[in-house]
mmCIF file of C-alpha atoms and ligand atoms in Angstrom:
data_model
loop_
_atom_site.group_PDB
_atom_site.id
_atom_site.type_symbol
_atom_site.label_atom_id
_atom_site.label_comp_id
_atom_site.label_asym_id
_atom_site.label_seq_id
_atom_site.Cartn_x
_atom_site.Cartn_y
_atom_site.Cartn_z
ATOM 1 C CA UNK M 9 14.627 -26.349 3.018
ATOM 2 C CA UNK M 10 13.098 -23.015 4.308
ATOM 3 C CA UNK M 11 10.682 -21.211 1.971
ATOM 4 C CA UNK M 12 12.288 -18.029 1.209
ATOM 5 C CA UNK M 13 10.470 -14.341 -0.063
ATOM 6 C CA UNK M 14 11.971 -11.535 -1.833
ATOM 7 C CA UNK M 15 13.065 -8.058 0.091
ATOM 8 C CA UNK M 16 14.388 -6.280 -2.318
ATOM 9 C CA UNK M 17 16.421 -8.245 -4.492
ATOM 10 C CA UNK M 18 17.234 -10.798 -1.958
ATOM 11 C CA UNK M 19 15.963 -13.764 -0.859
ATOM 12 C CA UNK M 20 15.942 -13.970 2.832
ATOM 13 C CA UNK M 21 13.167 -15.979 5.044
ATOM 14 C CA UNK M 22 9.870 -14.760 5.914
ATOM 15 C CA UNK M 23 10.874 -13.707 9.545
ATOM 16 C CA UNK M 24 13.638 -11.384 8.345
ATOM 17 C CA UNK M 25 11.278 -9.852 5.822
ATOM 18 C CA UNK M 26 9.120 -8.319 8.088
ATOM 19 C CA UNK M 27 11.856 -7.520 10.429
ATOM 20 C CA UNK M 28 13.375 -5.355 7.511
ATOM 21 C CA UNK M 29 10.485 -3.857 6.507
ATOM 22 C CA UNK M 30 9.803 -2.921 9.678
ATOM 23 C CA UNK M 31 13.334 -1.126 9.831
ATOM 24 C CA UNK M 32 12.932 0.335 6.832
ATOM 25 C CA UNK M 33 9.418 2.129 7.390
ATOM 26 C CA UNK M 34 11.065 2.991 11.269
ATOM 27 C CA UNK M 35 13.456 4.465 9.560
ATOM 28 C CA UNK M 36 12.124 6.465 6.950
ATOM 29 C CA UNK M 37 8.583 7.371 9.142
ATOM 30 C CA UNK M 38 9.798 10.896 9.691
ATOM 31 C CA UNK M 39 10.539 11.925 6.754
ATOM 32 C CA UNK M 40 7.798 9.957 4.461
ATOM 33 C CA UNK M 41 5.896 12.119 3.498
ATOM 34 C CA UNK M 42 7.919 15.212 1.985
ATOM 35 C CA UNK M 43 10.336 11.868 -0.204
ATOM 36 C CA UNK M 44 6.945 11.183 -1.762
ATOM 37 C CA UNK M 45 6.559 14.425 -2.854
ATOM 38 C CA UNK M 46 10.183 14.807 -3.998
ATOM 39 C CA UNK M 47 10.411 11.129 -5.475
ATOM 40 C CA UNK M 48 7.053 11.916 -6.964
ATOM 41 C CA UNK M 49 7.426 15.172 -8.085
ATOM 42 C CA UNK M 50 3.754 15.271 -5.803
ATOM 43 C CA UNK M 51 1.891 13.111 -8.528
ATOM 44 C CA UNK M 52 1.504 10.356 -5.667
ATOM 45 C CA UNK M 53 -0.882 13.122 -4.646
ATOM 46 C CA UNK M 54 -2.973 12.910 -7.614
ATOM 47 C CA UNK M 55 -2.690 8.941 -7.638
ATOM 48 C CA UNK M 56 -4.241 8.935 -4.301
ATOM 49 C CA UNK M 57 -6.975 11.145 -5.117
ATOM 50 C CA UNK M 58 -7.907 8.872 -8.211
ATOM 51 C CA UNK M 59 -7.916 5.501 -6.039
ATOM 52 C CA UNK M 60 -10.091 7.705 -3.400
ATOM 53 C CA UNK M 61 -12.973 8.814 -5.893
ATOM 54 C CA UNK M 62 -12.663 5.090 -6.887
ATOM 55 C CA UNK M 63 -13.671 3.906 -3.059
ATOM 56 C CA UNK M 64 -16.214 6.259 -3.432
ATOM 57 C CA UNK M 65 -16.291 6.020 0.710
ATOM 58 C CA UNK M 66 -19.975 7.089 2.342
ATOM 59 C CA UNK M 67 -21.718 8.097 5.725
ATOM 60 C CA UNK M 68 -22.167 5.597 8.269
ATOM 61 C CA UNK M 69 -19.455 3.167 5.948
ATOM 62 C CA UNK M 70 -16.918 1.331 8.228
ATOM 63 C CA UNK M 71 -13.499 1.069 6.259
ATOM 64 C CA UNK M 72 -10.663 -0.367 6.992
ATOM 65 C CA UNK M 73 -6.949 1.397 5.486
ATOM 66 C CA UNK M 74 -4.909 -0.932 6.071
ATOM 67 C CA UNK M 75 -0.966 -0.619 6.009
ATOM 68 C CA UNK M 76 -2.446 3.487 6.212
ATOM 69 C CA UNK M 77 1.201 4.579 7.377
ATOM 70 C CA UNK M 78 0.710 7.995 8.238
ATOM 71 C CA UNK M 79 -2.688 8.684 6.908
ATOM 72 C CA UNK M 80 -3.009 9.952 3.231
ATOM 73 C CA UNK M 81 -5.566 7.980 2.510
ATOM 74 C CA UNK M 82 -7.828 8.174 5.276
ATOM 75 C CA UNK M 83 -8.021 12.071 5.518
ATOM 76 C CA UNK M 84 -8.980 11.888 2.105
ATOM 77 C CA UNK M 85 -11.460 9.357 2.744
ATOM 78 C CA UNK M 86 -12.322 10.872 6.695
ATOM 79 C CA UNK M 87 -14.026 14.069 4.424
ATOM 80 C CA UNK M 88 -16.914 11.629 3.414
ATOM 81 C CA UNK M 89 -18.768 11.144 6.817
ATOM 82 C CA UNK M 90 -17.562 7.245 6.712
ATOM 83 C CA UNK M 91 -15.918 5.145 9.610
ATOM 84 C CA UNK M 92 -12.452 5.078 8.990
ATOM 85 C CA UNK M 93 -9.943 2.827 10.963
ATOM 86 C CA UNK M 94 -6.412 3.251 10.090
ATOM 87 C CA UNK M 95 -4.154 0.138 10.468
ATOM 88 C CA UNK M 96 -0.298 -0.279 10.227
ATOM 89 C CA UNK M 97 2.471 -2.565 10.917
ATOM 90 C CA UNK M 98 4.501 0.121 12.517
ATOM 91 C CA UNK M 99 4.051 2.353 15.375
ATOM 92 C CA UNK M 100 6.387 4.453 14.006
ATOM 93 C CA UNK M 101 4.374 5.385 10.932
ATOM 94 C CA UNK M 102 0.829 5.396 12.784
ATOM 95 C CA UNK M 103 2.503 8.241 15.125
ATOM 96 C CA UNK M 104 3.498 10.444 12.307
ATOM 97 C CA UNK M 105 -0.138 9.914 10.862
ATOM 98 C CA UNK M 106 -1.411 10.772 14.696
ATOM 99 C CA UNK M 107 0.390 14.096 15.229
ATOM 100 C CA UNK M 108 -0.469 14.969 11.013
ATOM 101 C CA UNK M 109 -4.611 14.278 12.160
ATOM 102 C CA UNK M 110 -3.989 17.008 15.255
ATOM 103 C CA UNK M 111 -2.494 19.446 13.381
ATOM 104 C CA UNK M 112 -5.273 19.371 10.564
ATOM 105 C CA UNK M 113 -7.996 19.219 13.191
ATOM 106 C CA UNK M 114 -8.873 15.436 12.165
ATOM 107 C CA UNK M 115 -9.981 13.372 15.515
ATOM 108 C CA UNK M 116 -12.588 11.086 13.951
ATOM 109 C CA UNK M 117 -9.964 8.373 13.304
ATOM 110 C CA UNK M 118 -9.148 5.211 14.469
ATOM 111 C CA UNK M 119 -5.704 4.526 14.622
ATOM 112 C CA UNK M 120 -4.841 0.338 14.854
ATOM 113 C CA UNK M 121 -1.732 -1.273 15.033
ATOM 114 C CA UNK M 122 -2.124 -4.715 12.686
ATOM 115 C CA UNK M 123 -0.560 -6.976 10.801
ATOM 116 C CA UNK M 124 -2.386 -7.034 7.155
ATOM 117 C CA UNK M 125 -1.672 -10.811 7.776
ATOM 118 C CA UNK M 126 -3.691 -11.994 11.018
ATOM 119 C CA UNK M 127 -6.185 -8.906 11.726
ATOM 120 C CA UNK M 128 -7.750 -8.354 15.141
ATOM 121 C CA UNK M 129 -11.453 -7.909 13.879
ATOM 122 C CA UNK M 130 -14.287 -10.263 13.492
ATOM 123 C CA UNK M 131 -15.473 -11.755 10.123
ATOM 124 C CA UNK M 132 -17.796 -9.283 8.270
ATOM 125 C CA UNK M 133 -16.765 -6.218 9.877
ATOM 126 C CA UNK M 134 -15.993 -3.361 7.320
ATOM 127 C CA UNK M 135 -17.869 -2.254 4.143
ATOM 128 C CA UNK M 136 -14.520 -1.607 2.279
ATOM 129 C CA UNK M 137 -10.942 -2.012 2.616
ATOM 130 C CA UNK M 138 -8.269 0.029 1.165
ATOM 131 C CA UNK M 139 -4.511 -0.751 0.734
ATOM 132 C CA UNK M 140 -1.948 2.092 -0.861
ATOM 133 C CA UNK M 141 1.694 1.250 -1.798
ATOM 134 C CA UNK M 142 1.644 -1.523 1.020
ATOM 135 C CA UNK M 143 1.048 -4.695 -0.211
ATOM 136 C CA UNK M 144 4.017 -4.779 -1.677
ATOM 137 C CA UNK M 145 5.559 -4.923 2.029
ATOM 138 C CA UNK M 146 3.369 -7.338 2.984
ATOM 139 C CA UNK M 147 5.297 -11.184 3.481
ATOM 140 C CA UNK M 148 2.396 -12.891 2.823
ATOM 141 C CA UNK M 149 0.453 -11.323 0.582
ATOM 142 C CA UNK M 150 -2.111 -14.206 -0.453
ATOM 143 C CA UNK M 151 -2.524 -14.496 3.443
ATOM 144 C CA UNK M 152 -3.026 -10.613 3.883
ATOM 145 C CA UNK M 153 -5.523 -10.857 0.511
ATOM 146 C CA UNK M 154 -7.612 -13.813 2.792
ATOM 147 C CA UNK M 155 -7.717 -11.483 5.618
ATOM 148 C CA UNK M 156 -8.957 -8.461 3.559
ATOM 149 C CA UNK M 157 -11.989 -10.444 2.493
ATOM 150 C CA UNK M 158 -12.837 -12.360 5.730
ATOM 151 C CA UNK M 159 -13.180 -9.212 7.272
ATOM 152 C CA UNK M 160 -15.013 -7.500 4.584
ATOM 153 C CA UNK M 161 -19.093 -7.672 4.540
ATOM 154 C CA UNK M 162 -21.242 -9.310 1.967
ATOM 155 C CA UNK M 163 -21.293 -6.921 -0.905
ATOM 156 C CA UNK M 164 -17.962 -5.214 0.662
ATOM 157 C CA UNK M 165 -15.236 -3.598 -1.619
ATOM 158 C CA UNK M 166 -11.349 -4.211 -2.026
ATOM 159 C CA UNK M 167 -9.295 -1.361 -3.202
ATOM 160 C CA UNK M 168 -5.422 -1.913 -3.443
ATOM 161 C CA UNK M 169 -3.122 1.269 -4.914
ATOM 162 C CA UNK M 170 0.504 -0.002 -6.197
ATOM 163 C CA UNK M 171 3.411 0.509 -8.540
ATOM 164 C CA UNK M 172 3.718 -1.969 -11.032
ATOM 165 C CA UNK M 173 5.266 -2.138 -14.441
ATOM 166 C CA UNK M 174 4.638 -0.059 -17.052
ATOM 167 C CA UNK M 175 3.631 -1.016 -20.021
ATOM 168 C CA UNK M 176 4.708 1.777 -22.207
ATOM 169 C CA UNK M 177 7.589 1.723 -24.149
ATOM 170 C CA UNK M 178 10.277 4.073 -23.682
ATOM 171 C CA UNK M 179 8.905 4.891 -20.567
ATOM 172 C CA UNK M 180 9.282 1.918 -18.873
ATOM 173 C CA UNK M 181 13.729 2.434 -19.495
ATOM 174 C CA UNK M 182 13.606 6.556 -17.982
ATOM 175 C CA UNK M 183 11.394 4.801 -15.318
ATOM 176 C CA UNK M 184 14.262 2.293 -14.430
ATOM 177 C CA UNK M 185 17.555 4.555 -14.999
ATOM 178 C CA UNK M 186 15.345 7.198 -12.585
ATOM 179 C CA UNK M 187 14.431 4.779 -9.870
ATOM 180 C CA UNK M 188 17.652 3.066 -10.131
ATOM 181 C CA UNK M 189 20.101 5.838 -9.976
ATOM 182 C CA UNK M 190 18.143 8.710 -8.617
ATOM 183 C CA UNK M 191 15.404 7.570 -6.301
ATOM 184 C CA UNK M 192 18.118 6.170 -3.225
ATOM 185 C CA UNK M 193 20.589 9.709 -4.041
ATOM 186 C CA UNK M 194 17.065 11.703 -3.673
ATOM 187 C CA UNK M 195 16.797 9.335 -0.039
ATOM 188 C CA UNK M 196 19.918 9.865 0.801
ATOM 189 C CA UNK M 197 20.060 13.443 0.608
ATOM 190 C CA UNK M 198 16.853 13.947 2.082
ATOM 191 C CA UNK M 199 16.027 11.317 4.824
ATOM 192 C CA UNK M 200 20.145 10.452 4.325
ATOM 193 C CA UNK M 201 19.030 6.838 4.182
ATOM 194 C CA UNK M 202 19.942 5.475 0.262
ATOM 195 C CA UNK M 203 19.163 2.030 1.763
ATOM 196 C CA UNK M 204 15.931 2.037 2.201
ATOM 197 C CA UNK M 205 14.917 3.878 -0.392
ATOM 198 C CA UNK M 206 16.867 1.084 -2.549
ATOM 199 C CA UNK M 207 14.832 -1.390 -1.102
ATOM 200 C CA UNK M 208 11.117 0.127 -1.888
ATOM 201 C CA UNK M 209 12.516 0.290 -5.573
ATOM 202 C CA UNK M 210 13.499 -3.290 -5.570
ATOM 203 C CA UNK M 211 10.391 -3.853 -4.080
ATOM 204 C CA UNK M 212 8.406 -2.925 -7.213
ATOM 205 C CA UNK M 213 10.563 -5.083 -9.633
ATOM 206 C CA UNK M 214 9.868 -7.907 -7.654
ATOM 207 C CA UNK M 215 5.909 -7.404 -7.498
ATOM 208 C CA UNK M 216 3.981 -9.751 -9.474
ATOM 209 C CA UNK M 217 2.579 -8.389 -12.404
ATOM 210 C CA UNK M 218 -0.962 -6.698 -13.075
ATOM 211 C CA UNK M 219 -2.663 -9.360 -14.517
ATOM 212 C CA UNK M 220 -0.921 -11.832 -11.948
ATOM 213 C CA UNK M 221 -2.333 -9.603 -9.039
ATOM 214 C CA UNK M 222 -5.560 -9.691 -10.378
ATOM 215 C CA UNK M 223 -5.663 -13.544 -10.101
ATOM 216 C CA UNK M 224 -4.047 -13.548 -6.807
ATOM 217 C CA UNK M 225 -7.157 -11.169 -5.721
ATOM 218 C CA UNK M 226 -9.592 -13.469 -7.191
ATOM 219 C CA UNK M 227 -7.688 -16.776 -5.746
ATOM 220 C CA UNK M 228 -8.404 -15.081 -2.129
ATOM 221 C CA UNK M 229 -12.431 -15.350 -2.798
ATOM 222 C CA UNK M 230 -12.964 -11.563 -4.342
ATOM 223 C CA UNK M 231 -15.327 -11.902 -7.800
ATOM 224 C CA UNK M 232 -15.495 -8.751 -10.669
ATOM 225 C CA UNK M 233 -11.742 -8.373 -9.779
ATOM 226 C CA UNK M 234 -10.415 -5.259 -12.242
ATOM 227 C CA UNK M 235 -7.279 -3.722 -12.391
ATOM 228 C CA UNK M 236 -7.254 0.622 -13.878
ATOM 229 C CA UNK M 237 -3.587 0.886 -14.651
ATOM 230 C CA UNK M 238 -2.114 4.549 -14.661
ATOM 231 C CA UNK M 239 0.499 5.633 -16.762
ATOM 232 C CA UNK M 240 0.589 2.797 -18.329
ATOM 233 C CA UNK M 241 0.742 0.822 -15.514
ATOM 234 C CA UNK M 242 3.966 2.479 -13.171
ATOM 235 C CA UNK M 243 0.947 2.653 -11.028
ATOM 236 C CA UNK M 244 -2.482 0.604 -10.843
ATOM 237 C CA UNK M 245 -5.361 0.257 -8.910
ATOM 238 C CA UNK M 246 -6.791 -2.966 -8.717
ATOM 239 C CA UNK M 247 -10.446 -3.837 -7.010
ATOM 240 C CA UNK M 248 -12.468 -6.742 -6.078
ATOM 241 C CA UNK M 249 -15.524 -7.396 -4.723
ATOM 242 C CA UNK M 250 -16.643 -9.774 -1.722
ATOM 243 C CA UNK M 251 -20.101 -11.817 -2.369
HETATM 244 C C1 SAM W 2 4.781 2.964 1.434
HETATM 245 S S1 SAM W 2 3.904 2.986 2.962
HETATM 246 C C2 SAM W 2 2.267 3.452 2.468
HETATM 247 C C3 SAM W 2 1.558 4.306 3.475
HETATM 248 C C4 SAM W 2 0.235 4.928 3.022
HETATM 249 N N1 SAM W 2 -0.759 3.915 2.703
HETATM 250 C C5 SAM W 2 0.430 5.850 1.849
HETATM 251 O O1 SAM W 2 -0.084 5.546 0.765
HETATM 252 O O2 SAM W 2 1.089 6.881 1.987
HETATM 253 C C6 SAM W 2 3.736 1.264 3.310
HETATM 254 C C7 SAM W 2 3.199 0.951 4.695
HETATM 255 O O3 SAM W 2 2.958 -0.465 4.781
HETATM 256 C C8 SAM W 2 3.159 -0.825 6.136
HETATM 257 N N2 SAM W 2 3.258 -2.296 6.229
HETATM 258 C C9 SAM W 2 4.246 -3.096 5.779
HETATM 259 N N3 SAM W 2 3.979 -4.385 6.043
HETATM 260 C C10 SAM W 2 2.769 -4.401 6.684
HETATM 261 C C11 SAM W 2 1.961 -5.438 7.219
HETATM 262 N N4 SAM W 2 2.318 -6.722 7.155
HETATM 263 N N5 SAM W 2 0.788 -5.110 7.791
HETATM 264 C C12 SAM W 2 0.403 -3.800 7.879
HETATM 265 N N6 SAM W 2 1.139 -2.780 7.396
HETATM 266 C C13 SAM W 2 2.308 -3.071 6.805
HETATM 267 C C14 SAM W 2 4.421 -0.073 6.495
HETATM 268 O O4 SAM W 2 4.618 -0.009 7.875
HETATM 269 C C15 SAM W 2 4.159 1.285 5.848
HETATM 270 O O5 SAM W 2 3.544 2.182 6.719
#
């Protein structure tokens, strides 16, 4: 029997996740970043700058963003002095993040292809490491989660952005009928790909819940684990911290 992980609401095997995923962010690289404004209505915006003054990133810090796609959070992070190494999955992505840092004049980053799952540094390496709406796309996440704190320092911080379910009632049902029905027309019309957009919504059903993430975070070695739900939790930022 082959072990089998969720993309979307299939099941399909670990190699074709990441094969799909990988289509899916190809495919929607170009036009990522104005669909999170219109599928956000820009709040992802705000979201980001919350998880950001969480980080609280500093001169002469190292941090790793991994699954950075094409750089939100690092050139909100870059503005603090700190060492920031932007890692992705897909070249795709990491080039539309490339030509954004030129136009705004941004060359202190480091951009990294990686898989959140086996990275190429050495143990102890960063002082924090960040992860926005990505580890959701990861196929192994307690794997990725082991990585994350290997590579973090003694006293090193995890920070991990990502939709989740709200708690709220009635909000959680205009949530649903939104993302359901009007999320893939809004991809379709815009980046004229419904598919994909389909996908990152099934994608959040199928994430484990906040307190369930919060374990998972602890189960990979992280202590004073947390989770700051927003909006009741559509959105939540969860932190640990590596002794
Ligand atoms: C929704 S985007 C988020 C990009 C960015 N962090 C942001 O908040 O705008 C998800 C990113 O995760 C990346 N990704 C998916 N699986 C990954 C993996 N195993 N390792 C590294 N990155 C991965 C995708 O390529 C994509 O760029």
């Amino acid at each position: 029997m082959t072990d089998t992980v969720s993309f979307g609401y299939e099941d399909v095997s670990p190699e074709e996740k990441t094969r799909r995923v990988g289509g899916v962010f190809a495919s929607v690289a170009s036009k990522y970043d104005v669909m999170n404004d219109a599928m956000s209505g820009g709040l992802h915006r705000v979201w980001k700058d919350v998880f950001v003054r969480r980080v609280k990133p500093r001169a002469g810090e190292a941090i790793l963003d991994m699954a950075g796609g094409t750089g939100d959070i690092a050139f909100r992070m870059e503005k603090s002095g700190a060492a920031i190494t932007v890692a992705d999955i897909n070249p795709a992505m990491l080039e539309v993040g490339i030509e954004r840092a030129a136009k705004r004049g941004i060359d202190g980053l480091v951009w990294s292809e990686a898989n959140a799952e086996t990275l190429q540094w050495p143990d102890r390496f960063f002082d924090a490491y960040t992860i926005a709406f990505g580890i959701r796309n990861v196929t192994d996440i307690p794997k990725a989660l082991r990585e994350a704190h290997r590579v973090l320092k003694r006293g090193g911080r995890f920070f991990c952005l990502e939709f989740s379910t709200t708690l709220w009632p009635g909000f959680g049902d205009v949530y649903d009928a939104y993302s359901h029905h009007v999320v893939p027309k809004v991809g379709q019309a815009i980046a004229g790909d419904a598919e994909s957009y389909r996908y990152l919504i099934e994608s959040i059903r199928r994430f484990p819940s906040m307190e369930r993430f919060k374990e998972m975070i602890g189960e990979a070695g992280f202590v004073q684990t947390k989770v700051e739900p927003m909006l009741g939790g559509l959105v939540a930022i969860h932190s640990g911290w590596k002794i």
